[in-house]
Coordinates of C-alpha atoms in Angstrom, one line a residue:
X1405 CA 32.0 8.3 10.0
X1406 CA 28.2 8.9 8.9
X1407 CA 27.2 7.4 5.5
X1408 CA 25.3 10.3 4.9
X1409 CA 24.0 13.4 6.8
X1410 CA 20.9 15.6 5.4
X1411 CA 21.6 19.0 6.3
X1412 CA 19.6 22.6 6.1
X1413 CA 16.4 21.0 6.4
X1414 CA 13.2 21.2 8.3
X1415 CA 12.9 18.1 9.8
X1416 CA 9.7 16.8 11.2
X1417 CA 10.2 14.2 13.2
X1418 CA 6.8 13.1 14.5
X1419 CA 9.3 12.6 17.9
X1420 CA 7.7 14.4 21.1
X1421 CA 11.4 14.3 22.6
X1422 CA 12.9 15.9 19.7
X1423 CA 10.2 17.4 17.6
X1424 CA 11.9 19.2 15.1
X1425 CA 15.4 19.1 13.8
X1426 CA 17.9 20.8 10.7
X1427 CA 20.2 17.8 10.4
X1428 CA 20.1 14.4 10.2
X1429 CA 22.9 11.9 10.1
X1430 CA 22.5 8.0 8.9
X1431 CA 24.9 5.3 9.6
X1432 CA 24.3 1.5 7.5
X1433 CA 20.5 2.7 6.7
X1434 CA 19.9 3.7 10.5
X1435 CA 19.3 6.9 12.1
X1436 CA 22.2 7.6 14.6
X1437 CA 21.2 11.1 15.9
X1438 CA 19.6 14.4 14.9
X1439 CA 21.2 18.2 15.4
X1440 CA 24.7 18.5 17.5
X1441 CA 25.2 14.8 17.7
X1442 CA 26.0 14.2 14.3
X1443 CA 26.8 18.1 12.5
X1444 CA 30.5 18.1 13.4
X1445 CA 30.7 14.4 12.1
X1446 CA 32.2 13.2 9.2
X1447 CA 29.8 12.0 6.4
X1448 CA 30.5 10.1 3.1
X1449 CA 28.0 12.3 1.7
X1450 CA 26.6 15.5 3.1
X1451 CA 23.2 16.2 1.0
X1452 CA 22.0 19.7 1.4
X1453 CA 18.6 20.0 1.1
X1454 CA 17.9 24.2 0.9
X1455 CA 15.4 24.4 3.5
X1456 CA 13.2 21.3 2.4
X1457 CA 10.4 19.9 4.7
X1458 CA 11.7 15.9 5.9
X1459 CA 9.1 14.1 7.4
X1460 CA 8.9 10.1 8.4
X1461 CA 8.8 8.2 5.5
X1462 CA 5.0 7.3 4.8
X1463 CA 3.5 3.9 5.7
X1464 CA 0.5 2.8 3.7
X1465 CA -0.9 0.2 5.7
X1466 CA -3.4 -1.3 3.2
X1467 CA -2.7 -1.5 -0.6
X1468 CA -2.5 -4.1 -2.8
X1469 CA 0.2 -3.7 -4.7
X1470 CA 0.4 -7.3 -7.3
X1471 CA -3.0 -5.6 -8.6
X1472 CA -2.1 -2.3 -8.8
X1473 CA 0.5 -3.7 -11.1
X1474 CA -1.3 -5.2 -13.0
X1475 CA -4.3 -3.0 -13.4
X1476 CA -1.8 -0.5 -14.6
X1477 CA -1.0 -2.4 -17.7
X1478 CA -4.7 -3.8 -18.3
X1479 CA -6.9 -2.5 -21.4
X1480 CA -9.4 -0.2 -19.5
X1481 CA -12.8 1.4 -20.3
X1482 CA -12.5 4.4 -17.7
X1483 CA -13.9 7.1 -18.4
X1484 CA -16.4 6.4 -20.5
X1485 CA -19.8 6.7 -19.1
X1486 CA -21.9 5.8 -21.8
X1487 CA -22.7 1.6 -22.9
X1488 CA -22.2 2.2 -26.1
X1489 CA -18.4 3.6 -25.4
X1490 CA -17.9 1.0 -23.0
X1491 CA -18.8 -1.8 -25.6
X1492 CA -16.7 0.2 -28.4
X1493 CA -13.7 -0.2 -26.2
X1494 CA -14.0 -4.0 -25.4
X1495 CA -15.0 -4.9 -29.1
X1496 CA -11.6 -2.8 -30.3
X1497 CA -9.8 -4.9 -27.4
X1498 CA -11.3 -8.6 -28.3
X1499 CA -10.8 -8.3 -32.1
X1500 CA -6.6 -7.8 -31.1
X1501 CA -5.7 -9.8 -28.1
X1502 CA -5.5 -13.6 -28.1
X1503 CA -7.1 -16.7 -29.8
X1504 CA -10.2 -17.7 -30.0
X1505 CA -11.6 -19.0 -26.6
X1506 CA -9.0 -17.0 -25.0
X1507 CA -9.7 -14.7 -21.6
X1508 CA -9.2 -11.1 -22.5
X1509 CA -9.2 -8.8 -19.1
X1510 CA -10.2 -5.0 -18.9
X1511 CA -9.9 -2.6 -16.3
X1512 CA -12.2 0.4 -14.9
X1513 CA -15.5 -0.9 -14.7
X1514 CA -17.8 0.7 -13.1
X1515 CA -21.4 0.9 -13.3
X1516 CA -22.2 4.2 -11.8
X1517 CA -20.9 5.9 -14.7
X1518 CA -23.1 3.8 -16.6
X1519 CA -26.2 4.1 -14.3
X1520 CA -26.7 0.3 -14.5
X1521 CA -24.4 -2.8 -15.1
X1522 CA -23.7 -3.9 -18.4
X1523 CA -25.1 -7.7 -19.0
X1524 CA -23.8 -10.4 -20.5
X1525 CA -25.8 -10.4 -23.8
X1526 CA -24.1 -7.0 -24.2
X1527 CA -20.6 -8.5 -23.7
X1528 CA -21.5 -11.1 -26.2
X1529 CA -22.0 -9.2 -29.2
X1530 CA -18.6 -7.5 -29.6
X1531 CA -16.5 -10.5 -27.7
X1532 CA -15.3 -12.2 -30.9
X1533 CA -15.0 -15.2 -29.2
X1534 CA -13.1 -14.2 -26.2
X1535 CA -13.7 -14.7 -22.9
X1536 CA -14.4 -11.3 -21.4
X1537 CA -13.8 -10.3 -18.1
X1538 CA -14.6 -6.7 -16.9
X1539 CA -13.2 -6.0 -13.3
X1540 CA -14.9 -3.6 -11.1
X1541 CA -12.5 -1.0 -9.5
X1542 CA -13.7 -1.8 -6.2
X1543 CA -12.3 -5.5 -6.7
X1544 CA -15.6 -6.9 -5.0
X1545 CA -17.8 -7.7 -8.4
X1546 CA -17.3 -8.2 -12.2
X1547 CA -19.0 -8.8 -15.2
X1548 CA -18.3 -11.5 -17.9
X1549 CA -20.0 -12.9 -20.8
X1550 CA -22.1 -16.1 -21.7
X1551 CA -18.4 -17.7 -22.7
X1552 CA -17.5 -17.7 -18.8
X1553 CA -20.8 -18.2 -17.3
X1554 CA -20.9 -21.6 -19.2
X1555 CA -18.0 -22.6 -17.4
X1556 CA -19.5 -22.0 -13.9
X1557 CA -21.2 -24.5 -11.9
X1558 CA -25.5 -23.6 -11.9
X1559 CA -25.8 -22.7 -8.1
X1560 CA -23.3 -19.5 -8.8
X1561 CA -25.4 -16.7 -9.0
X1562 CA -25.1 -13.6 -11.1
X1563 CA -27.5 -11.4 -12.2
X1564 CA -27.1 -11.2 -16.1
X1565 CA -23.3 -11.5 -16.1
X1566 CA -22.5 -9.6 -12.9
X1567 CA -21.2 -11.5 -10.2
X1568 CA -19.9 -10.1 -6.4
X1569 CA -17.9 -11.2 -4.1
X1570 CA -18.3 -15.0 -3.7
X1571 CA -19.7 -15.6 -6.9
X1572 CA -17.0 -13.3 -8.7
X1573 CA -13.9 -15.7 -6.8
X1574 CA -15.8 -18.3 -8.5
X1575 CA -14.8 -16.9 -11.5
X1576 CA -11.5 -15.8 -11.3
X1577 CA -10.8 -20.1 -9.9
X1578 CA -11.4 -20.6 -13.5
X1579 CA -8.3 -18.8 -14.5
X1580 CA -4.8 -20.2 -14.7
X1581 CA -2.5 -18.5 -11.8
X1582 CA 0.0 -15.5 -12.9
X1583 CA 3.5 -16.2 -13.2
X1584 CA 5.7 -15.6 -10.2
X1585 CA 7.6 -13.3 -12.8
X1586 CA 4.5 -11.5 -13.9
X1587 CA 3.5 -10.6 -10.3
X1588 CA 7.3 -9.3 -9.3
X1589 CA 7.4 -6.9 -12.7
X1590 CA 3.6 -6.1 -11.5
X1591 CA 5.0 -5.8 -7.8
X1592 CA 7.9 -3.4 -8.7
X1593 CA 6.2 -1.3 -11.1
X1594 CA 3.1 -0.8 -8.2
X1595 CA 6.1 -0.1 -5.6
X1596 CA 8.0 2.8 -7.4
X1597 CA 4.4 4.2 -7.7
X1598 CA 4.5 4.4 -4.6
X1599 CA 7.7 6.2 -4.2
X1600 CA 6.6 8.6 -6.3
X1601 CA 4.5 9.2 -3.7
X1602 CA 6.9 9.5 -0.7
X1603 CA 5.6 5.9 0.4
X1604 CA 8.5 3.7 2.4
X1605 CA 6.8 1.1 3.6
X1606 CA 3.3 -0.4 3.0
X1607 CA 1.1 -3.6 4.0
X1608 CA 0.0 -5.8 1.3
X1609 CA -3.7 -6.7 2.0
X1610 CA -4.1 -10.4 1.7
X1611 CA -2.0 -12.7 -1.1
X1612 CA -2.3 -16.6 -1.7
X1613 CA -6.1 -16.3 -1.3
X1614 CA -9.2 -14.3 -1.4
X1615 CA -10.9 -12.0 -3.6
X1616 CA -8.6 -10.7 -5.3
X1617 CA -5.3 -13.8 -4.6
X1618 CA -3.6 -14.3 -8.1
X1619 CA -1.6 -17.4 -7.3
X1620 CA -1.3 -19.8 -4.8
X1621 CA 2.5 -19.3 -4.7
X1622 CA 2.2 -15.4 -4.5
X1623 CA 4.7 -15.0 -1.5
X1624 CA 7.1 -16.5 -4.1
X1625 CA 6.9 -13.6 -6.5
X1626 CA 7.8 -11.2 -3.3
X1627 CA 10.8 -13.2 -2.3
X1628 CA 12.1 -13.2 -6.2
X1629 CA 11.9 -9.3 -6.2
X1630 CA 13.6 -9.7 -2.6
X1631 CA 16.7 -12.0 -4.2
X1632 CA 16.6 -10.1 -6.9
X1633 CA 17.7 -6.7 -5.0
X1634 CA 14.6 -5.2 -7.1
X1635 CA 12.0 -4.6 -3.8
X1636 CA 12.1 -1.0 -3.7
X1637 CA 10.6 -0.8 -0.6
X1638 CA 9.5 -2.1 3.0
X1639 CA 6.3 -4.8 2.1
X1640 CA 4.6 -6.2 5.2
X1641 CA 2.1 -9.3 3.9
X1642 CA -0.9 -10.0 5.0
X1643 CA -2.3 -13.7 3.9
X1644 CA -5.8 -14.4 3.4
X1645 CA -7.6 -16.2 5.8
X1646 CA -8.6 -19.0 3.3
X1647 CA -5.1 -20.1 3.6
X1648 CA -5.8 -21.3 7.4
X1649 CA -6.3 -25.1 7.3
X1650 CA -6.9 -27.3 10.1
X1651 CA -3.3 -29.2 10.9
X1652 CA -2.4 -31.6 13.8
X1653 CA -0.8 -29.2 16.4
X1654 CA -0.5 -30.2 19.7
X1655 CA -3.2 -29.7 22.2
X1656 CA -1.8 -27.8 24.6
X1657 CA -1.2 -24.9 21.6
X1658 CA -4.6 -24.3 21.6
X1659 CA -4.4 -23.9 17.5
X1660 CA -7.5 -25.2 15.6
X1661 CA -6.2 -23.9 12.0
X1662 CA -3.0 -22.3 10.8
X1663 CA -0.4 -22.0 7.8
X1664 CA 1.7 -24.5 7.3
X1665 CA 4.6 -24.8 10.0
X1666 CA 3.0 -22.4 11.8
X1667 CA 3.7 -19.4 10.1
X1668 CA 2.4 -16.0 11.5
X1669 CA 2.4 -12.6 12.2
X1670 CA 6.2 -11.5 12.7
X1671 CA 8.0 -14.0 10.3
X1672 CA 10.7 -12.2 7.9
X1673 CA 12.5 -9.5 8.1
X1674 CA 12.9 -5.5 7.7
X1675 CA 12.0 -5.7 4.4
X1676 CA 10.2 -8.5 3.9
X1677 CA 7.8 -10.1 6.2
X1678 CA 4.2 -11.6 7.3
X1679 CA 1.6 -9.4 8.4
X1680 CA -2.0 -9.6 9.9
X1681 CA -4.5 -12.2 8.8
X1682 CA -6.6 -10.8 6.2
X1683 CA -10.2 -12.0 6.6
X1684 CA -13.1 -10.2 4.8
X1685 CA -16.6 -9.8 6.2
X1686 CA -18.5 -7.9 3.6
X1687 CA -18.0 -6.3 0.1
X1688 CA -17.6 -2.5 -0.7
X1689 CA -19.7 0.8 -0.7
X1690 CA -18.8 1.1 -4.8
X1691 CA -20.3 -2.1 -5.8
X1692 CA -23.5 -1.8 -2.8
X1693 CA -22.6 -4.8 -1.1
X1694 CA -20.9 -3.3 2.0
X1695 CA -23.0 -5.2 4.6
X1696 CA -25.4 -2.5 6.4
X1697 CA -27.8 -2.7 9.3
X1698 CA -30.4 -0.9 6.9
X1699 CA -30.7 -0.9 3.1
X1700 CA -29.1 1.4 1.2
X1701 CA -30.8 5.0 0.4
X1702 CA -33.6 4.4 -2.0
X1703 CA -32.7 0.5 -2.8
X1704 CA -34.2 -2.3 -1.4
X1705 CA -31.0 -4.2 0.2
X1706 CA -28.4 -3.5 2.1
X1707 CA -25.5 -5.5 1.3
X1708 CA -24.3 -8.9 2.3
X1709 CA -21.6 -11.0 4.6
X1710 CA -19.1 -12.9 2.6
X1711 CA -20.3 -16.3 4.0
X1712 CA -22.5 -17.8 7.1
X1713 CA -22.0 -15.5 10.3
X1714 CA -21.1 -18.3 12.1
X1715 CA -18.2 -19.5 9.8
X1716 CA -17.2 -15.7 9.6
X1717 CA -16.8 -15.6 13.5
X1718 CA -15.0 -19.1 13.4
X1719 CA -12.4 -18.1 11.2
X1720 CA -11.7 -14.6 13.2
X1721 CA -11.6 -17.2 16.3
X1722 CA -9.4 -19.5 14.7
X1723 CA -6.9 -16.6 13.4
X1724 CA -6.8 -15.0 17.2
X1725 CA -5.8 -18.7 19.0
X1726 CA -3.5 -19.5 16.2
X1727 CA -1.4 -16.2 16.9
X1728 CA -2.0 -14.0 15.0
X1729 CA -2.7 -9.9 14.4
X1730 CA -5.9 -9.7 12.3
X1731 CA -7.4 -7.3 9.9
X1732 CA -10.8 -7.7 9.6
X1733 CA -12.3 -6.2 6.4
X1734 CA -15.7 -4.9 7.7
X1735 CA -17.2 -1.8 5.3
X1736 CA -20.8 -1.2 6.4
X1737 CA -21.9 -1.0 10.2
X1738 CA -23.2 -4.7 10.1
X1739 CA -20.0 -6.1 9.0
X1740 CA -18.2 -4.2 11.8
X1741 CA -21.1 -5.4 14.0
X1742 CA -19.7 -9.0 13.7
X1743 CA -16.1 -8.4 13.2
X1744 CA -16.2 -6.3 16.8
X1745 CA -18.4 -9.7 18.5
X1746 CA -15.8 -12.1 17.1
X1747 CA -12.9 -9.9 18.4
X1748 CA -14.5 -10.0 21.4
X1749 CA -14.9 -13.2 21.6
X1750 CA -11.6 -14.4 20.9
X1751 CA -10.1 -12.3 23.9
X1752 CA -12.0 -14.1 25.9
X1753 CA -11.3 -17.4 24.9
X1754 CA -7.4 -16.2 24.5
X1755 CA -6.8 -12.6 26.1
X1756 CA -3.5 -11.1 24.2
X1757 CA -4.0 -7.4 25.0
X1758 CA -0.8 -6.6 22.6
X1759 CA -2.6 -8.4 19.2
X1760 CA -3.0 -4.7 17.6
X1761 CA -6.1 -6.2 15.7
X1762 CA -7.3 -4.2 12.8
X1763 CA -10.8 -3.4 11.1
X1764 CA -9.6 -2.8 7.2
X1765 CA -11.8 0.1 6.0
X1766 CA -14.2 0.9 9.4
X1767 CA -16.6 3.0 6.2
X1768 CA -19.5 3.4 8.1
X1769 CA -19.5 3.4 12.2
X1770 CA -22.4 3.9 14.6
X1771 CA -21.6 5.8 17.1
X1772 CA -22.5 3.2 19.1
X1773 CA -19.4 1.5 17.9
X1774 CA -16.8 4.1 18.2
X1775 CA -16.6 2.7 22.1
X1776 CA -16.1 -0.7 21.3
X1777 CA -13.4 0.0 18.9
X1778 CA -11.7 1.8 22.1
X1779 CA -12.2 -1.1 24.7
X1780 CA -11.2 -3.8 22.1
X1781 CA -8.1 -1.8 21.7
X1782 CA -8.9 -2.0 17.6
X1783 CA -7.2 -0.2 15.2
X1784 CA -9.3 1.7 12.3
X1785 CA -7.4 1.7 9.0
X1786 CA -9.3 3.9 6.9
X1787 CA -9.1 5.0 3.3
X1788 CA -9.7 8.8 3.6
X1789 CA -9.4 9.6 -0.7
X1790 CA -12.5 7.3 -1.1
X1791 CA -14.6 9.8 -0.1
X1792 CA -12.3 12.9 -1.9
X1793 CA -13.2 10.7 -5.1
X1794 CA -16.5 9.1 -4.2
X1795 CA -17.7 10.7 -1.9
X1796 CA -20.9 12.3 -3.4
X1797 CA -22.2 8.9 -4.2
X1798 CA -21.2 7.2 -0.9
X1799 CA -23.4 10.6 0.9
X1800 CA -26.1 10.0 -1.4
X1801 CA -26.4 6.3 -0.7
X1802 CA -26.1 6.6 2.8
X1803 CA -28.1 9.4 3.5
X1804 CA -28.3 12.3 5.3
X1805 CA -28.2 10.9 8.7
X1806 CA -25.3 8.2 8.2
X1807 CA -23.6 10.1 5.7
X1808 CA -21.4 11.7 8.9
X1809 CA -20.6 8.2 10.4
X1810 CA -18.5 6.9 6.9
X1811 CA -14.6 6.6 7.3
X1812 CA -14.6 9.1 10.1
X1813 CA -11.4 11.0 11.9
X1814 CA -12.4 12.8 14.6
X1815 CA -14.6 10.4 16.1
X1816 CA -12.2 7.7 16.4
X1817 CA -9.6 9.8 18.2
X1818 CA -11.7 11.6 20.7
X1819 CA -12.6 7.4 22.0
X1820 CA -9.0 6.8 22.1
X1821 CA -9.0 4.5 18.8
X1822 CA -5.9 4.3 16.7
X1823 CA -6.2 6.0 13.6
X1824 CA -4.2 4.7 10.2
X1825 CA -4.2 6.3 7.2
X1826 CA -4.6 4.2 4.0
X1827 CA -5.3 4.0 0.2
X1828 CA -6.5 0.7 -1.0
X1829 CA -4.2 1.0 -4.2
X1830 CA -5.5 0.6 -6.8
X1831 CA -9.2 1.4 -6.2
X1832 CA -8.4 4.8 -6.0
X1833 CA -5.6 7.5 -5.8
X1834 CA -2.8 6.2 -3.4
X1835 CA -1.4 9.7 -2.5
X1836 CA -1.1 10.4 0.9
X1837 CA -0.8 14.0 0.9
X1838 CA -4.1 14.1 -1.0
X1839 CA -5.3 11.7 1.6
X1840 CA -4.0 14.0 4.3
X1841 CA -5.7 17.3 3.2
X1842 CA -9.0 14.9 2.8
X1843 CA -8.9 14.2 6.5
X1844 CA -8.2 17.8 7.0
X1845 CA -10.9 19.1 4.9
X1846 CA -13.5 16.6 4.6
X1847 CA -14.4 18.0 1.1
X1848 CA -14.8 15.5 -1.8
X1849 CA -13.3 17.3 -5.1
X1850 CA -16.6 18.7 -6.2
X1851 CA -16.2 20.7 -2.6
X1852 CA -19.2 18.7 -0.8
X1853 CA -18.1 18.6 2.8
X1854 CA -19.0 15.1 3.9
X1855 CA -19.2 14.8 7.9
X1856 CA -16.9 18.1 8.4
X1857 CA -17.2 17.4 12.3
X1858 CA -15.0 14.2 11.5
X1859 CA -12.2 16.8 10.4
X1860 CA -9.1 16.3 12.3
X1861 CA -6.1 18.6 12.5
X1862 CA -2.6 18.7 10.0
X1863 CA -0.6 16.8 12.9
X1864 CA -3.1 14.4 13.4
X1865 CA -3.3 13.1 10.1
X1866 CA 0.3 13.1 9.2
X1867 CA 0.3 10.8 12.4
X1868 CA -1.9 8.7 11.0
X1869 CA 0.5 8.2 8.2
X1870 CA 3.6 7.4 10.1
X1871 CA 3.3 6.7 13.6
X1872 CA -0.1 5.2 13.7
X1873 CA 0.6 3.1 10.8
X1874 CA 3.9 2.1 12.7
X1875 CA 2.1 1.0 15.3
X1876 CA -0.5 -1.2 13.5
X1877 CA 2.1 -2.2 11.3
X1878 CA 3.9 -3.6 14.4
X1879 CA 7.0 -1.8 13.3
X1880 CA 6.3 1.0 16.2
X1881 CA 9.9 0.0 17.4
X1882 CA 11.9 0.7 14.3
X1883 CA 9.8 3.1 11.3
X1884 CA 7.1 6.0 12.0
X1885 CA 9.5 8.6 13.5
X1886 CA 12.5 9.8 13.4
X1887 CA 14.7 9.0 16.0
X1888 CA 18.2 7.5 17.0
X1889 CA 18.2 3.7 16.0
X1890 CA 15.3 3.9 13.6
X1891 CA 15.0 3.4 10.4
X1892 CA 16.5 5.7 7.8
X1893 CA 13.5 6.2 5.6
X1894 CA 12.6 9.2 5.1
X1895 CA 10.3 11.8 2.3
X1896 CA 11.4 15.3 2.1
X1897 CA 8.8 17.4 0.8
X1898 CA 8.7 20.7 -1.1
X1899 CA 6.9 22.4 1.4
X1900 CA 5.6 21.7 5.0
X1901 CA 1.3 20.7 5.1
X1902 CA 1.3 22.1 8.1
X1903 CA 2.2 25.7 6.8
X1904 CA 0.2 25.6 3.8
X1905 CA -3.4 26.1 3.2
X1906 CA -5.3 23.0 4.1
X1907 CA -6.7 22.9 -0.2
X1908 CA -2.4 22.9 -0.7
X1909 CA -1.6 20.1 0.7
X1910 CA -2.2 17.4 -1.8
X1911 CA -0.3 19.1 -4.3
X1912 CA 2.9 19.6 -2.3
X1913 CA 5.8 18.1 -4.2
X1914 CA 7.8 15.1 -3.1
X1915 CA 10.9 16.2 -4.2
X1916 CA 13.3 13.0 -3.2
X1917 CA 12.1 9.4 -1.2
X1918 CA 15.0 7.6 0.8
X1919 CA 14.6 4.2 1.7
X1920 CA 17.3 2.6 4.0
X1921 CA 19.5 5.7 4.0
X1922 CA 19.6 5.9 0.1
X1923 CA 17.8 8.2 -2.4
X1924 CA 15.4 5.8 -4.8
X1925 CA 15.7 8.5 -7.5
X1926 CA 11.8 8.8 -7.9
X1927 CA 11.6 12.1 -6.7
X1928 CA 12.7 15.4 -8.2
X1929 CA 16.0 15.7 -5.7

């Protein structure tokens, strides 16, 4: 007997063998079969679904979701886009939240709203005696007040109480860590977000470390959610490559650095379990310190690395020989310049033509590039909604000639690359059928098309969202279609985006989510 069978439906199966399909039948959260081998069985529950589009659930294959969380129930100051609205906000925050001397955070920062950053004098004059911490949305900068800077050593540099990258991890190492209770309720709440959203399964990108790591015991705070029955869906980790230390392996294992015990790639199980490597190379577009071969249009720099090349390449080394999958953060062409040398390199000092290594974002690529990507056998998981939502000011900063070459679609297919589909929760709108009809389009929401030869077809992007994130997920074997002995997670959908209008798609309804066979009750169903 089936546990349940969806019936009068149009299923999409992303399956070449069985394309399309009306019913589906689910035995102990599995797929058993599709059509005649399962509509004369018995079924605990037969759900009818009147016609409904069922597609793969989808697999967001770079969020971070213990931010998200957390963002979501932070005192922001978006949208306001003048200073003296910004400091309004954070003087009305300050003067009700916490002691004196106490760290108050806001969300939504943002400085091109502003046309400038804010500066710490600023901060100082309505922070009561808090310590203020603004974080940008892009996660790669922030800006505080004379309260924190007096905490930091002299050689961290900021430029009036901003800080990027580096300087800004300086700062948040000054903070106590989050509960492992706060990050699960931040966790869940993130999770069913993504639900909402038709999301099954995701990859958190990079805990315990990093930019943006909010305790050193983070994996804890997963595992309580786990034990708790309260993990909502399919998280695959990804730990920061700060984590790697140097331990006393054996020789022969080739291992120069590596979590303790050995952990990698692999460990855990359908619902739980590590991930790539996380290692970042650069900032962000938002914040202008994506790393770029040229400076950015009309500024005079253009970008930076995260640390000394050298160390940068060591590290993606290191990660390779220790075993493994990485997912190199590389934004602007210079970044993906080193992280595709380093790759590389570590095949040749170690060839493992299975690793499924990753570049996290691929924003701007030279054509020059695109072939590497195809004989490294590198993934490109790209965040098609930043350029729906910023996409004017990515086109203006880049310029009329690279302005083609950021977060491309078509490119990347026609060399044979692997193309995932992405958000970056929470810097922008997680949604993957907005993210879909973005890739389709290639029209920010002001209607600028932005590279429009980089426009890729309905199918191909609702691949990138299932099977190509299967695959770079390493989960190829068991989620991204829908097949006999696969996963039972499914989305079924209100209409089907590849009958629709392409400027339709991102508002088709998710009308139910089904993890592991079972209804999560975040839909409409």
């Amino acid at each position: 007997m089936l546990c349940t069978r969806l019936t009068n439906a149009h299923i999409i199966t992303m399956d070449p063998d069985h394309p399309v399909a009306h019913d589906l039948g689910i035995w102990q959260g599995r797929i058993v079969g599709l059509d005649a081998a399962v509509t004369s069985l018995p079924a605990r529950a037969v759900v009818d679904l009147q016609g409904a589009t069922v597609l793969p659930g989808f697999i967001d294959s770079h969020v971070h979701l213990a931010w998200a969380g957390l963002k979501a129930n932070t005192p922001s100051i978006a949208p306001c886009e003048r200073v003296e609205d910004v400091l309004a906000v954070v003087g009305n925050v300050t003067s009700r939240k916490g002691a004196p001397g106490a760290w108050v955070d806001i969300a939504g920062y943002d400085q091109r709203a502003l046309g400038r950053h804010l500066t710490a004098a600023e901060l100082d004059r309505v922070s009561h005696g808090r310590k203020v911490f603004l974080m940008h949305d892009s996660g790669h900068a922030c800006v505080v007040n004379s309260a924190v800077l007096d905490l930091l050593a002299d050689d961290v540099p900021h430029q009036d109480g901003f800080l990027a990258e580096s300087a800004m991890a300086a700062v948040r190492r000054l903070r106590l860590p989050y509960s492992q209770e706060e990050l699960a309720d931040a966790i869940e709440h993130a999770a069913r977000a993504c639900l909402a959203e038709g999301i099954t399964a995701c990859a958190e990108a990079g805990i315990g470390g990093g930019l943006l790591g909010h305790s050193p015991v983070e994996l804890g705070a997963y595992q309580l959610l786990r034990d708790q029955g309260r993990l909502p869906l399919r998280v695959q980790l990804m730990a920061a490559g700060d984590t790697l230390r140097p331990l006393g392996a054996h020789r022969n294992d080739g291992i120069p650095r590596a979590l303790d015990l050995g952990l990698r790639t692999g460990f855990g199980d359908d619902w739980l379990s590590l991930g790539a490597l996380k290692i970042y190379t650069d900032g962000g577009m938002m914040a202008r310190t994506a790393a770029l071969t040229s400076p950015y249009e009309g500024m005079r720099h253009a970008g930076q690395l995260q640390d000394d090349p050298e160390r940068l390449t060591d590290l993606i080394v290191d990660g390779h020989l220790a075993g493994w999958q990485l997912a190199v953060h590389a934004i602007g062409d210079r970044a993906a310049d080193l992280a595709l040398d380093a790759l590389e390199r570590a095949q040749e000092l170690r060839p493992r033509p299975d690793a499924r290594h990753r570049v996290e974002h691929a924003g701007l690529i030279r054509p020059d590039q695109l072939p590497r990507f195809s004989r490294l056998g590198v993934s490109a998981v790209v965040q098609p909604n930043f350029l729906r939502y910023f996409g004017d000011d990515y086109a203006d900063v880049m310029g009329e000639r690279r302005a083609p070459w950021m977060y491309r679609g078509r490119g990347f297919l026609d060399h044979g690359v692997t193309l995932v589909g992405s958000s970056d929760r929470p810097v922008t709108d997680g949604s993957p059928l907005r993210a879909i009809q973005f890739m389709v389009e290639r029209a920010s929401t002001s209607g600028r098309l932005i590279g429009p030869d980089e426009g890729i077809t309905v199918d191909e992007a609702l691949r990138a969202y299932t099977v190509a994130g299967a695959y770079a997920c390493r989960w190829d074997g068991r989620a991204g279609s829908l097949a006999p002995g696969k996963r039972a997670d499914v989305v079924v959908l209100g209409d089907d985006p590849r009958n629709v209008g392409p400027s339709r798609i991102g508002d088709i309804e998710v009308v139910e989510t089904f993890v592991d066979g079972r209804a999560t009750g975040e839909g409409k169903l």
